[in-house]
Amino acid sequence: MSQPVIDPWVNVSMGDHADEPFLQAVKQDYFKAGEDFFRNIESQELVATMDALGVEKALVTVDANDPNPRVLDFASDHPTRCFLAAVPDLSRGIRGLWELEALARAHPVALARVAPFQIGVPPDDALYVPLYVKCIELGLPVGINTGICGPPLPSECQHPRHLDTVCHRFRELTIVMQHGADPWWDYAIRLMIKYRNLYLMTSAWAPRYLPDTLLHFMRTRGGQRILFASDHPVLPMERCVEEARALPLPDDVLADFLYGNAERVLFSRREPRYGPLAIDARLG
């Protein structure tokens, strides 16, 4: 029987963003994709794809500040299969984080997600501090894009070095580097050796092209630090799952990569700390 899978990066609303210039550039210049790049996916279609591939759970991306009801229905219609990765608007300050908290109270949010290239601000900037504090309060991991981004936008803000002080200062926070860390894989690996609260997700990377240095880390010290993900349908789930299962990894490492690490990092119960949710939990 094939290894079960968790896919923590699925886009179900690409069709809603077809007019965004940076995504048009990604489609044409980076992925060389066809017109089906920009389309919305319905929940039954996604679950059927997951069933065919042995994907037990998936995270679908949703705007935390103006959540699309259609996307929220993925989680309500398939509560054991579909969960949410919520993207807060940091420009809204504390109001944006209250909206993230309200979403996490009402729906199965498993991850808060940000992409520094979209705002041109590195994750060690003070702008992110309220997000980190709120995620610690909520017991929620935060995913942060690292590496040179696909769109033709500056990417220095996504160098993993910007996570060095973040990991040190916010040791209660679970941080997941997203979209790999190209070309700074070695730097990212060194940080994961240094900090136990730092992980890496291979979203937007076809597994067959993962660098040898990362596979070596997985076989040795990092078997429990790397999470599989696709970026479906930008990078199809079918391709990513097939290529991941074919990687030259020991069975136990492959099982953790495909399923176990995401289960521990994203779905293990975390008690809220110090904030309103923690107070509610104690009173309940």
XYZ file of C-alpha atoms in Angstrom, residues 52-249:
198
model
C -7.145 8.761 -6.037
C -3.695 9.666 -4.703
C -4.001 8.588 -1.082
C -3.925 12.151 0.236
C -5.731 12.070 3.582
C -5.675 15.792 4.435
C -5.079 19.047 2.603
C -4.750 22.699 3.562
C -6.582 25.164 1.312
C -5.494 28.788 1.328
C -7.965 31.452 2.455
C -7.812 35.199 3.099
C -8.048 35.661 6.860
C -9.444 39.176 6.626
C -12.079 38.594 3.948
C -12.563 34.824 3.775
C -14.315 33.500 0.700
C -17.384 31.499 1.848
C -16.801 29.046 -0.997
C -13.353 28.213 0.423
C -14.668 27.942 3.978
C -17.152 25.357 2.700
C -14.272 23.017 1.851
C -13.628 22.596 5.574
C -17.283 22.444 6.607
C -18.246 20.001 3.849
C -15.205 17.739 4.412
C -14.210 18.293 8.059
C -11.789 15.361 8.257
C -10.097 16.069 4.914
C -9.876 19.829 4.288
C -8.375 22.417 6.621
C -7.423 26.067 6.252
C -4.174 27.980 5.804
C -5.116 31.573 6.614
C -3.327 34.579 5.096
C -3.584 37.695 7.305
C -3.220 41.240 5.974
C -0.372 42.621 8.080
C -1.119 46.162 6.893
C -4.309 46.061 8.975
C -2.307 45.850 12.182
C -4.040 44.422 15.220
C -7.427 44.474 13.468
C -6.101 42.027 10.907
C -4.932 39.734 13.692
C -8.272 39.927 15.473
C -9.803 38.758 12.196
C -7.302 35.895 12.045
C -8.248 34.938 15.603
C -11.959 35.082 14.821
C -11.420 32.803 11.824
C -9.408 30.359 13.939
C -12.184 30.282 16.555
C -14.853 29.437 13.998
C -13.022 27.227 11.484
C -10.248 24.584 11.412
C -7.256 26.832 10.727
C -4.062 24.767 10.855
C -1.550 27.391 9.686
C -1.112 31.146 9.317
C 0.679 31.924 6.054
C 2.625 34.963 4.788
C 4.739 35.679 1.694
C 7.301 38.448 2.360
C 7.893 39.127 -1.353
C 4.317 40.410 -1.665
C 4.974 43.282 0.731
C 8.748 43.631 0.307
C 9.381 43.359 4.050
C 11.580 40.631 5.610
C 10.140 38.529 8.438
C 12.521 39.925 11.070
C 10.905 43.358 10.678
C 8.780 44.695 13.535
C 5.734 44.554 11.231
C 5.534 40.790 11.861
C 5.899 40.837 15.634
C 2.141 41.086 16.408
C 1.528 38.118 14.093
C 4.113 36.018 15.898
C 2.693 36.895 19.292
C -0.863 36.162 18.168
C 0.144 32.805 16.659
C 1.835 31.832 19.927
C -1.359 32.786 21.758
C -3.434 30.706 19.343
C -1.054 27.745 19.336
C -0.859 28.211 15.560
C 2.209 27.552 13.355
C 3.211 30.278 10.933
C 4.393 29.554 7.378
C 6.791 32.040 5.781
C 7.908 31.924 2.142
C 11.661 31.600 1.692
C 13.916 31.520 -1.354
C 13.811 33.471 -4.599
C 10.174 33.824 -5.597
C 8.740 32.936 -8.993
C 7.238 36.374 -9.762
C 9.593 39.104 -11.078
C 9.763 40.838 -7.704
C 12.682 41.381 -5.274
C 13.392 38.317 -3.153
C 16.133 39.324 -0.726
C 13.412 39.751 1.885
C 12.919 35.965 1.671
C 16.489 34.962 2.494
C 16.358 32.436 5.368
C 18.822 34.550 7.342
C 15.932 36.822 8.284
C 14.527 33.939 10.361
C 17.618 33.651 12.565
C 16.573 36.276 15.104
C 12.890 35.350 14.725
C 13.549 31.747 15.775
C 15.676 32.947 18.669
C 13.300 35.592 19.998
C 10.093 33.600 19.512
C 11.087 30.155 20.706
C 7.475 29.186 21.475
C 6.531 29.803 17.827
C 6.544 26.986 15.272
C 7.865 28.343 11.949
C 7.649 26.599 8.578
C 9.728 27.836 5.648
C 7.491 27.567 2.560
C 8.327 27.000 -1.121
C 11.745 25.577 -0.307
C 14.699 27.949 0.065
C 16.373 28.072 -3.343
C 19.230 29.008 -3.773
C 19.854 29.184 -0.025
C 19.121 25.559 0.849
C 22.314 25.113 2.879
C 21.578 28.232 4.908
C 18.066 26.990 5.647
C 19.381 23.567 6.668
C 21.928 25.135 9.010
C 19.162 27.135 10.681
C 17.040 23.997 11.136
C 19.988 22.295 12.833
C 20.302 25.329 15.106
C 16.621 25.863 15.958
C 14.202 23.113 16.932
C 11.155 25.284 16.164
C 12.017 25.667 12.452
C 10.809 23.420 9.609
C 10.707 23.506 5.809
C 7.876 22.738 3.357
C 8.665 21.733 -0.231
C 5.614 23.442 -1.767
C 6.037 24.701 -5.338
C 9.006 22.342 -5.856
C 8.686 19.257 -8.014
C 10.194 16.579 -5.739
C 12.435 15.202 -8.490
C 14.311 18.526 -8.459
C 14.890 18.736 -4.709
C 18.621 19.229 -4.130
C 20.863 16.429 -2.919
C 21.856 18.499 0.095
C 18.242 18.506 1.302
C 17.789 14.767 0.695
C 21.009 14.121 2.646
C 19.690 16.237 5.522
C 16.465 14.224 5.479
C 18.357 10.919 5.589
C 20.530 12.057 8.497
C 19.636 14.806 10.979
C 16.511 16.221 9.369
C 14.132 13.336 8.858
C 11.457 15.010 11.003
C 11.945 18.573 9.775
C 10.797 18.534 6.126
C 7.137 18.585 5.041
C 5.868 17.565 1.620
C 3.488 19.949 -0.191
C 2.427 20.500 -3.793
C 1.000 23.986 -4.620
C -1.824 22.309 -6.563
C -2.958 23.095 -9.252
C -0.005 25.406 -9.974
C 2.172 22.332 -9.524
C -0.246 19.405 -9.819
C -0.793 17.217 -6.788
C -0.659 14.125 -9.012
C 2.859 14.923 -10.216
C 4.175 15.901 -6.805
C 2.845 12.829 -5.001
C 4.179 10.465 -7.677
C 7.628 12.069 -7.674
C 7.789 12.245 -3.881
C 7.028 8.543 -3.480
C 9.879 7.790 -5.899
C 12.526 9.717 -3.943
C 15.556 7.684 -2.777
C 14.662 7.868 0.915
